[in-house]
Amino acid sequence: MDEPTDFEDPERYKVGDETYARDLEALKILRGKEDPQSATFVIANEDHTLGNSLRWILNRDPRVDFCGYSQPHPSDKLIKLRVQPKPVEEGEEPVDATEVLRDALKNLMQMCDHMSETMQTQARLYRQQQGLSIPAYEAPEEEDMDEEDDDESEVAEDDEEEQQ
Amino acid sequence: MASFNRDPQVRIMSLTDSEIKLQLSNADTALANSFRRSMIAEVPTLAIDDVHIEINTTVLHDEFIAHRLGLIPLTSERAAHFNYMRDCTCDAGCPNCVVKLELHVACRDAHQMEVTTEHLRSTLDGPDTSVVPVATAAERRDQSIQGNHIVICKIRQGQELKLTCYARKGVGKEHAKWIPTAAVAYEYDPDNALRHTFYEHPEMWPRSEYSQLTDDDKHEADYDPDGTADTFYMTVESTGAMPPEKICQSALESLFTKLVDLDNALEVLNA
């Protein structure tokens, strides 16, 4: 586009829309007095996509006593995630909910990363095996990045073959 | 740090231009469902979001046509390189956040004529950077695929349609027109070994394509009281806006971004 477009009111795209609550803080941490290492995380603009996976992975952590989440109302663009670490023996360092949650996030990130990598490798492998053409978006464009990708996938493909 | 030595495994069972079937193992319903939700609602694509109508003497009113235009899938492989218009530094649309498509069709003779996506002319149209209706892209890719264009409206002699569309980046949770998938499904436990459902007449149920039963007389696996759902057979069908494996990739990237954002927010609050 050469000339600027003549939208009647361009400002309407700048203000928040109905999908995202822009006036909310991204994250709030609520804590009670009696149980200081537990916390409720109020996460804005998230839903079950993140909440359910986080609950699953937190519940698998042996340090977690209780973990649950809820979306209080479908119109509220937020979820509340409650994390209660296990009480520790005397003399031990208490585990904080924040620490547990950050570990959970790292675990999930690893999983996403791993799935993404295997997916890419598998797609290439599948195309090779079936003699399909490489789609245009995988053609070299940003050269540096693609070269790296290629190297990685070759190594990974070798691993695959060894396993089989 | 507690870690789990069981990374989810992905295996592609079949892959075409429009559909991917994959097996996700060492996972959990929570992960499979997040993956599915992310593919539907969180993958950025491009769709027509603003329509300026100059001439409309067709039988359909302006809003009707604008709505139809919005739902046309556009090739969105390069959506990741676009900015959301609300985040863009420009004032009212620039090549980094908007793609302009134009349409001008008039019927001059005494026959009914179809206005289709073929008549949409994109300003971003080139060998690898094109943002065009998917049928146009399919035609260019493979000459044998012809005539799959979506009808926008039908016109007769003397009727005319002239308009300018602005396509923008968005995600499915904002409006369904940005959803890149036509159908996403997953199944687990194809032989009902976990008894999560009750078959009153197991012999009347069609066997799953992923069934591991070898005995033809058997219609249901033996009950496995200790089993858990950890293998998922997913089918992802694309609208054509993106290749199906790209949708999967993009969905995982979106999930990853969510996690990173939350981690950063935690770090800021703890600092």
PDB file of C-alpha atoms in Angstrom, chain B residues 57 106-113 155-160:
ATOM      1  CA  THR B  57     -26.348  -2.514  -6.722  1.00  0.00           C
ATOM      2  CA  ALA B 106     -20.162  -5.395 -13.193  1.00  0.00           C
ATOM      3  CA  CYS B 107     -22.531  -7.555 -15.176  1.00  0.00           C
ATOM      4  CA  ARG B 108     -23.084  -6.185 -18.696  1.00  0.00           C
ATOM      5  CA  ASP B 109     -24.928  -8.983 -20.471  1.00  0.00           C
ATOM      6  CA  ALA B 110     -28.208 -10.757 -19.895  1.00  0.00           C
ATOM      7  CA  HIS B 111     -26.771 -13.675 -17.975  1.00  0.00           C
ATOM      8  CA  GLN B 112     -26.423 -14.373 -14.332  1.00  0.00           C
ATOM      9  CA  MET B 113     -22.882 -13.917 -13.173  1.00  0.00           C
ATOM     10  CA  ILE B 155     -25.404 -10.548 -10.084  1.00  0.00           C
ATOM     11  CA  ARG B 156     -27.448  -9.908 -13.209  1.00  0.00           C
ATOM     12  CA  GLN B 157     -27.382  -7.371 -15.999  1.00  0.00           C
ATOM     13  CA  GLY B 158     -26.861  -3.821 -14.780  1.00  0.00           C
ATOM     14  CA  GLN B 159     -25.734  -4.792 -11.291  1.00  0.00           C
ATOM     15  CA  GLU B 160     -22.330  -3.826 -10.016  1.00  0.00           C
TER      16      GLU B 160
END
